[in-house]
Amino acid sequence: MKKIAVFASGNGSNFQVIAEQFPVEFVFSDHRDAYVLERADKLGVLSYAFELKEFESKAAYEAAIVELLEEHQIDLVCLAGYMKIVGPTLLAAYEGRIINIHPAYLPEFPGAHGIEDAWNAGVAESGVTIHWVDSGVDTGKVIKQVRVPRLADDTIESFETRIHATEYQLYHQVLESLGVGRR
Ligand code: GRF
């Protein structure tokens, strides 16, 4: 059975959907007050949180993360709203075992505002992508991506809701395709 950890910085709705369907060994947040930690408590999922500013360097921060991953013998790290760029320390230990979800159809609209950027560009369709993580920002090899239309009567809120609903389905499909067993 593959053991997964989920990394999230804030809300954690993707984490919640993943954890309802798959056994999550632990969730990690880089913000001690992130709402995802409350979700983890309610679901009975182990959580860890510490912040980059508590360490003398990003390398030391990531070394602490690697220690947790190794201690729990994690096979796959699922980034889901983890808002930091993965640095060389974490990549050196786990490259090829880290995936990320992005709320746009990469390589369109990379970066932290994929939904808003697509909306502001007036596209007829955007999408959702799950990809392997490399040293770039949303540049790793695509595992799976799907298109999401922008409908004529959409507001940015309804467009965003449709993107998120698509994210939840895509994470599920990709975890199954990577051989992560269901609960
Ligand atoms: C998602 O849209 C994800 O694609 C992006 O950040 C958002 C996180 O949402 N990277 P949540 O924390 O899972 O609710």
Short mmCIF file of C-alpha atoms and ligand atoms in Angstrom, two decimals:
data_model
loop_
_atom_site.label_atom_id
_atom_site.label_comp_id
_atom_site.label_asym_id
_atom_site.label_seq_id
_atom_site.Cartn_x
_atom_site.Cartn_y
_atom_site.Cartn_z
CA MET A 1 0.00 0.00 0.00
CA LYS A 2 1.44 3.38 -1.01
CA LYS A 3 1.65 5.85 1.84
CA ILE A 4 0.73 9.42 1.03
CA ALA A 5 1.22 12.76 2.74
CA VAL A 6 -0.65 15.91 1.72
CA PHE A 7 0.85 19.40 1.94
CA ALA A 8 -1.48 22.39 2.16
CA SER A 9 -1.01 26.00 3.19
CA GLY A 10 -4.54 27.18 3.84
CA ASN A 11 -8.10 26.05 3.29
CA GLY A 12 -7.49 22.38 2.54
CA SER A 13 -10.61 21.43 0.59
CA ASN A 14 -8.54 19.22 -1.73
CA PHE A 15 -6.98 17.58 1.32
CA GLN A 16 -10.44 16.93 2.74
CA VAL A 17 -11.67 15.21 -0.41
CA ILE A 18 -8.49 13.15 -0.67
CA ALA A 19 -8.63 12.11 2.99
CA GLU A 20 -12.27 11.08 2.71
CA GLN A 21 -11.35 8.66 -0.06
CA PHE A 22 -7.77 7.57 0.62
CA PRO A 23 -5.78 6.85 3.77
CA VAL A 24 -3.57 9.89 4.38
CA GLU A 25 -0.60 9.21 6.65
CA PHE A 26 -0.31 12.88 7.61
CA VAL A 27 -0.97 16.42 6.45
CA PHE A 28 1.71 19.08 6.65
CA SER A 29 1.04 22.81 6.67
CA ASP A 30 3.56 25.62 6.50
CA HIS A 31 1.11 27.80 8.45
CA ARG A 32 0.32 26.97 12.05
CA ASP A 33 -3.12 28.59 11.85
CA ALA A 34 -4.20 27.04 8.51
CA TYR A 35 -7.79 25.82 8.34
CA VAL A 36 -6.57 22.53 6.86
CA LEU A 37 -5.33 21.60 10.36
CA GLU A 38 -8.89 21.80 11.72
CA ARG A 39 -10.10 19.64 8.87
CA ALA A 40 -7.41 17.09 9.72
CA ASP A 41 -8.47 17.02 13.38
CA LYS A 42 -12.10 16.41 12.43
CA LEU A 43 -11.10 13.61 10.08
CA GLY A 44 -8.71 12.08 12.61
CA VAL A 45 -5.71 12.58 10.32
CA LEU A 46 -2.32 13.25 11.89
CA SER A 47 -1.02 16.74 11.17
CA TYR A 48 2.22 18.67 11.45
CA ALA A 49 2.75 22.39 11.06
CA PHE A 50 5.81 24.58 11.19
CA GLU A 51 6.84 27.71 9.36
CA LEU A 52 9.82 28.64 7.22
CA LYS A 53 10.50 31.70 9.40
CA GLU A 54 11.15 29.40 12.37
CA PHE A 55 14.26 28.02 10.62
CA GLU A 56 17.56 29.62 9.75
CA SER A 57 17.23 28.69 6.07
CA LYS A 58 14.88 27.09 3.57
CA ALA A 59 17.28 24.14 3.46
CA ALA A 60 16.87 23.59 7.22
CA TYR A 61 13.06 23.94 6.92
CA GLU A 62 12.96 21.39 4.11
CA ALA A 63 15.35 19.06 5.96
CA ALA A 64 12.77 18.95 8.78
CA ILE A 65 10.10 18.05 6.22
CA VAL A 66 12.27 15.31 4.72
CA GLU A 67 12.80 13.91 8.21
CA LEU A 68 9.03 13.62 8.67
CA LEU A 69 8.60 12.00 5.26
CA GLU A 70 11.31 9.46 5.98
CA GLU A 71 10.08 8.75 9.49
CA HIS A 72 6.65 7.91 8.06
CA GLN A 73 8.09 6.11 5.00
CA ILE A 74 6.00 8.24 2.65
CA ASP A 75 5.87 7.04 -0.96
CA LEU A 76 4.04 9.98 -2.50
CA VAL A 77 3.76 13.63 -1.51
CA CYS A 78 0.59 15.33 -2.74
CA LEU A 79 0.78 19.10 -2.88
CA ALA A 80 -2.71 20.58 -2.70
CA GLY A 81 -2.62 24.32 -2.21
CA TYR A 82 0.93 24.24 -0.80
CA MET A 83 1.99 27.77 -1.67
CA LYS A 84 5.76 27.40 -1.49
CA ILE A 85 8.16 26.54 -4.27
CA VAL A 86 9.74 23.17 -3.54
CA GLY A 87 13.43 23.80 -3.00
CA PRO A 88 16.57 21.76 -3.70
CA THR A 89 16.62 19.95 -0.33
CA LEU A 90 13.15 18.47 -0.66
CA LEU A 91 13.61 17.79 -4.37
CA ALA A 92 16.92 16.00 -3.84
CA ALA A 93 15.23 13.59 -1.45
CA TYR A 94 11.84 13.20 -3.13
CA GLU A 95 11.91 14.22 -6.81
CA GLY A 96 9.76 11.78 -8.76
CA ARG A 97 7.58 11.25 -5.72
CA ILE A 98 5.94 14.70 -5.45
CA ILE A 99 2.84 15.74 -7.37
CA ASN A 100 0.99 19.05 -7.47
CA ILE A 101 -2.47 20.18 -8.50
CA HIS A 102 -2.80 23.41 -10.42
CA PRO A 103 -6.13 25.15 -11.15
CA ALA A 104 -5.45 25.83 -14.85
CA TYR A 105 -4.52 23.93 -18.00
CA LEU A 106 -0.70 24.08 -17.86
CA PRO A 107 1.38 25.48 -19.44
CA GLU A 108 -1.39 28.08 -19.54
CA PHE A 109 -1.56 30.33 -16.47
CA PRO A 110 1.14 28.98 -14.13
CA GLY A 111 1.73 30.64 -10.76
CA ALA A 112 -0.31 31.47 -7.70
CA HIS A 113 -3.37 32.95 -9.46
CA GLY A 114 -4.26 30.43 -12.14
CA ILE A 115 -8.03 30.85 -11.83
CA GLU A 116 -8.04 34.64 -11.69
CA ASP A 117 -5.49 34.94 -14.49
CA ALA A 118 -7.54 32.71 -16.80
CA TRP A 119 -10.70 34.65 -15.93
CA ASN A 120 -9.05 38.01 -16.56
CA ALA A 121 -7.67 36.78 -19.89
CA GLY A 122 -11.25 36.07 -20.98
CA VAL A 123 -10.61 32.48 -22.04
CA ALA A 124 -13.48 30.29 -23.26
CA GLU A 125 -12.05 27.39 -21.28
CA SER A 126 -9.40 26.79 -18.67
CA GLY A 127 -8.76 23.57 -16.79
CA VAL A 128 -7.03 21.64 -14.06
CA THR A 129 -3.64 19.92 -14.15
CA ILE A 130 -1.86 17.41 -11.93
CA HIS A 131 1.86 17.21 -12.62
CA TRP A 132 5.13 15.94 -11.21
CA VAL A 133 7.03 18.60 -9.31
CA ASP A 134 10.38 19.82 -10.54
CA SER A 135 12.42 22.91 -9.69
CA GLY A 136 10.29 25.28 -11.76
CA VAL A 137 6.96 26.89 -10.97
CA ASP A 138 4.26 24.54 -12.30
CA THR A 139 6.58 23.22 -15.01
CA GLY A 140 6.89 19.49 -14.25
CA LYS A 141 5.69 16.68 -16.48
CA VAL A 142 1.91 16.54 -16.73
CA ILE A 143 0.26 13.42 -15.32
CA LYS A 144 -3.30 14.32 -16.25
CA GLN A 145 -5.22 17.44 -17.17
CA VAL A 146 -8.78 18.26 -18.09
CA ARG A 147 -10.52 21.22 -19.64
CA VAL A 148 -13.11 23.23 -17.73
CA PRO A 149 -15.36 25.58 -19.73
CA ARG A 150 -16.15 29.15 -18.85
CA LEU A 151 -19.88 29.49 -19.40
CA ALA A 152 -21.62 32.56 -20.74
CA ASP A 153 -23.39 33.36 -17.48
CA ASP A 154 -20.40 32.56 -15.24
CA THR A 155 -19.20 34.89 -12.54
CA ILE A 156 -15.65 34.42 -11.30
CA GLU A 157 -17.18 32.66 -8.29
CA SER A 158 -19.15 30.12 -10.33
CA PHE A 159 -16.14 29.58 -12.60
CA GLU A 160 -13.95 29.00 -9.56
CA THR A 161 -16.45 26.58 -8.04
CA ARG A 162 -16.46 24.53 -11.26
CA ILE A 163 -12.63 24.45 -11.30
CA HIS A 164 -12.50 23.27 -7.69
CA ALA A 165 -15.12 20.56 -8.27
CA THR A 166 -12.99 19.36 -11.19
CA GLU A 167 -9.88 19.37 -9.00
CA TYR A 168 -11.49 17.02 -6.49
CA GLN A 169 -12.35 14.51 -9.22
CA LEU A 170 -8.95 14.75 -10.88
CA TYR A 171 -7.01 14.16 -7.67
CA HIS A 172 -9.07 11.06 -7.07
CA GLN A 173 -8.44 9.72 -10.59
CA VAL A 174 -4.71 10.40 -10.47
CA LEU A 175 -4.21 8.80 -7.07
CA GLU A 176 -6.01 5.69 -8.29
CA SER A 177 -3.90 5.64 -11.46
CA LEU A 178 -0.72 5.90 -9.38
CA GLY A 179 -1.78 2.85 -7.38
CA VAL A 180 -2.79 4.53 -4.14
CA GLY A 181 -5.30 2.21 -2.48
CA ARG A 182 -8.71 3.46 -1.37
CA ARG A 183 -9.80 3.53 2.26
C1 GRF B 1 -6.44 24.81 -5.31
O1 GRF B 1 -7.15 25.49 -6.29
C2 GRF B 1 -5.11 24.33 -5.85
O2 GRF B 1 -5.17 23.94 -7.18
C3 GRF B 1 -4.27 25.57 -5.70
O3 GRF B 1 -4.65 26.10 -4.45
C4 GRF B 1 -6.01 25.76 -4.19
C5 GRF B 1 -6.07 25.12 -2.85
O4 GRF B 1 -7.38 24.97 -2.39
N1 GRF B 1 -2.88 25.24 -5.83
P1 GRF B 1 -7.65 24.08 -1.10
O5 GRF B 1 -6.69 24.55 -0.01
O6 GRF B 1 -7.42 22.65 -1.45
O7 GRF B 1 -9.08 24.37 -0.72
#
